[in-house]
Amino acid sequence: MCLNPGDILCGDRYQIIAQLGQGGFARTYTANDLVKPENSPCVVKEILPPQSTVADVWQKANAEFEIEAEALRRLGKQHPRIPNLIHHFEDRGNFYLIQEYIPGQSLRDEFTTGTRWTQEQVIVLLQEILSIINFVHEQGMVHRDIHPGNLIRRSCDGSIVLIDFGAVREISTLGVTNSGEISTTQAIGIRGYMPAEQLLRPWDRYPYNDIYAIGAIALQALTGIHPKNLPPDPEGCELLWHYSTPDRELPQISDGLRRVLNRMVRFAYCDRYQSAADVLRDLGSQTAVQLPPIQQPAMELESDTNIGNTHIPASLTNIQTVTRTENRSEQPYSPLNPRLILPDGLSAGEKILLTSSNPWLKQKGVGEFAASNSKEAFNLFKKSWEKEYGKDPETLVYMNNAFLEASQADYYTIAVALPIDRKNSHSFAYLSTQAKEFLCGVAQAQTEVNLGLPNSSDWDFPGVGFLPSKAINGKGLKVIIADDANDEEETKQRAISLAKQPDILAVVGHANSEMTMHAVDIYNKNNLVLMSPGAATEELTHEPRKFFFRTQHTSSLIARNLADYLREKNQKKAAFLYNQASPFCASFIEEFSKYFQDSQGGEIIWIPDFDISKKDFNAQRAIEEIRANGETAIVLVPDAHVRSSLDSAFEIIKLNGN
């Protein structure tokens, strides 16, 4: 059950204050101890029961709970950096641990600043964590869920405290295996910090599981990159982290520390450190090392190569590897540790970009998502989708994203860049309308992918029963929305922001040739795929980019088709009215002129008043200038993203008898 503020557990003893966080197998609350106020506030961990209905599974769960609780009590009494266990009990089918509350902030909060730690800082951190975990291992226990969110820097003395042992939560995953044994059936842990063998054999517990997680935390501190976003070596599956790129310096550490860290995170557990004591021993020789200045030369790639899932062209000379990799599920976030809000103009659900649709339930959903309450955000977005504002596509995208986090599903991440008018000015209101049309297709495609995940049926997801469903390699799809505002500077800034997000595999956008031209080289330089549904300018054909693709016909093909049509209608003359500043319009006119004149012997009529995007465009005068040349076809090429251009085009049509 989900507890609410004011609820009381264990008779009249523990009164709930607020929920701290929620994961797949447990919920955490703060509470007051009404019987022993000196324990207040305390932490209540509510552990969900096994899903199995087999009586032997429940019996096993009860026995395991008692064993693990007693072990936690012993650890808390004997080590000052492990919270004390105050009480444990079962109530209405759920298991409860009452533990000491540790005031402070999690290591995850320290990592969100983007600051890269020095060698000395990392060594101190490693020594603190390893000294705690060495004691845990000596007591015959393995933590199994070490990650930055489970390491608290205590306010009173700044020391690291280890919380939330994964072993006790494994009772939620008990079930009957194919061989008839009662055992853990799911891995407890966070992708990036959890080693491969823990995912494949969740029932096995060994010290080297924890050593991998601690090493991954050290790599994150040094690089500023989440370990799940570090690319693996395609041959040995080892993490590639000691590299530089043009905008990212090489981590400045000694060779000795680099060897220690590499051994801590070896893919094969047999090659990893087998005890925390061994790591501490090797670290001891690194504390007095003086680091010389590091001059990292650029690495020339003699030929195209592949690292991880990314193709690296030989022309990129100052790069040793890339960080753009597939995204995997994040840990369940805690409201005390809100997610890192994306830069201005980007949103995965933390803010509303389509401000023309700003209903109450959607606003509440955005607030919960920003506070990392993914399950509550999903429910609010779902209600908003069903009841408010006519099936708003932005709400559906955010609902999908909240579902992926709340269900702890694996997923890929893409971004979609659209011209959204965040000021909602009337003269440009059509931008939001067009953006919504684009987003409708994106939201439906995303939903179809996520409906293919095995757990989607448990969430009463929209589209079940009538939309096709197919996951991508067994993974879902997260979508980040980017607002380019149909503005050059905004577009460039959005492209820079997207290129800095290492989990984004590709961007779909921008909606027209002009904005695409402003952004394409930023994406290409950062090895980020851009798939454009609206760019048709010929320049992107003459100067191709390795990471750019499009679905639109090129301007030359469109121009040729129109010239052929005019020939069929026996039209020998053509006059152009177009937006001179538009890359597509200029490219189209150039291609049409060459084909219409050179291949078909047609004549182009050039008039002084041709730029229909100008505010002082005189449609009546333009029509008169064209008519002075005799029977002439009028070729209108307006820029659909400039309102005055469209208005002038329709005025010409009216003056020409429709």
Short mmCIF file of N, CA and C in Angstrom, two decimals, residues 18-22 27-30 42-44 101 333-337 373:
data_model
loop_
_atom_site.label_atom_id
_atom_site.label_comp_id
_atom_site.label_asym_id
_atom_site.label_seq_id
_atom_site.Cartn_x
_atom_site.Cartn_y
_atom_site.Cartn_z
N ALA A 18 6.29 12.22 5.26
CA ALA A 18 6.26 12.43 3.80
C ALA A 18 6.98 11.27 3.12
N GLN A 19 6.70 11.11 1.84
CA GLN A 19 7.39 10.09 1.06
C GLN A 19 8.72 10.64 0.56
N LEU A 20 9.78 9.86 0.72
CA LEU A 20 11.10 10.24 0.24
C LEU A 20 11.35 9.78 -1.18
N GLY A 21 10.93 8.58 -1.49
CA GLY A 21 11.21 8.04 -2.81
C GLY A 21 10.49 6.74 -3.04
N GLN A 22 10.54 6.27 -4.29
CA GLN A 22 9.87 5.02 -4.65
C GLN A 22 10.65 4.33 -5.74
N ARG A 27 9.23 1.49 -1.13
CA ARG A 27 8.96 2.93 -0.98
C ARG A 27 9.61 3.39 0.33
N THR A 28 10.03 4.64 0.37
CA THR A 28 10.71 5.17 1.54
C THR A 28 10.00 6.42 2.02
N TYR A 29 9.86 6.54 3.35
CA TYR A 29 9.16 7.67 3.95
C TYR A 29 9.97 8.20 5.14
N THR A 30 9.73 9.44 5.49
CA THR A 30 10.16 9.94 6.80
C THR A 30 8.99 9.81 7.76
N CYS A 42 12.72 9.44 11.67
CA CYS A 42 13.32 8.18 11.24
C CYS A 42 12.89 7.89 9.82
N VAL A 43 13.48 6.85 9.24
CA VAL A 43 13.18 6.46 7.87
C VAL A 43 12.40 5.15 7.89
N VAL A 44 11.26 5.14 7.21
CA VAL A 44 10.45 3.93 7.06
C VAL A 44 10.65 3.40 5.65
N TYR A 101 17.57 8.21 10.50
CA TYR A 101 17.57 9.20 9.44
C TYR A 101 18.93 9.91 9.41
N TYR A 333 14.01 7.96 -9.19
CA TYR A 333 14.52 9.16 -8.54
C TYR A 333 13.79 9.42 -7.23
N SER A 334 14.38 10.22 -6.36
CA SER A 334 13.78 10.61 -5.10
C SER A 334 13.42 12.08 -5.15
N PRO A 335 12.28 12.48 -4.57
CA PRO A 335 11.91 13.90 -4.56
C PRO A 335 12.96 14.77 -3.87
N LEU A 336 13.76 14.19 -2.95
CA LEU A 336 14.82 14.97 -2.33
C LEU A 336 15.96 15.24 -3.29
N ASN A 337 16.01 14.45 -4.36
CA ASN A 337 17.09 14.58 -5.35
C ASN A 337 16.46 14.74 -6.73
N ASN A 373 8.94 12.18 -9.42
CA ASN A 373 7.87 11.26 -9.04
C ASN A 373 7.23 10.71 -10.31
#
